[in-house]
Amino acid sequence: MYWETFRARRAVLDDVLTRAQVDIDSALRFDEIPRAMELFGSGDNVLLTLQRQWTTHLAVRLDQALEDGTSLDTACVRLADDMPAVRAVLDAGTHTSPMLRTVQRGEIAMIEAHKALERATQPTHRSRRWRRRTAAVRAPIPSMSTASLWAGHYARG
């Protein structure tokens, strides 16, 4: 794909998302969007491109949530808040595109896999306490001279 084609396809997607902010039904009438059929071939391909964009962002958010220890559900909700037009087009598109519904099953499987990983790596209260204790014991001990020990003792006194 050449840069010109990439930019033209990006302009079509931007048009779809702009229309979705006003009227979701007009966003799904891909034959009325200039060059959409020429560049994508079908409405399903427009939806699948948006789904790929969504899935890529979702995978990053889920991975980051696992790293941060934040809720995966929160990560999904925040992404929907950050990309409301994309989410709206995809939600509306599931009613008209069997192909999109098939691809979205993979998205659900990815979320479920992340949730299984979250459950498997979620530490129990006892193991967290033990990790803190062992970390404190393994922490490097700062070297102190007799003078600094003597000064510290009298400074507290």
XYZ file of C-alpha atoms in Angstrom, residues 19 29-30 34 44 50 79-80 112 119 140 143 150 152:
14
model
C -20.585 10.812 10.827
C -24.078 3.742 4.863
C -20.634 3.165 3.404
C -16.805 9.116 -0.943
C -17.439 -5.248 5.992
C -11.983 -0.305 12.565
C -10.807 2.594 26.054
C -14.491 2.869 25.145
C -10.948 -13.908 28.654
C -6.546 -14.518 38.158
C 20.765 -3.327 50.979
C 27.161 1.478 55.265
C 27.070 8.035 67.188
C 22.315 9.387 64.787
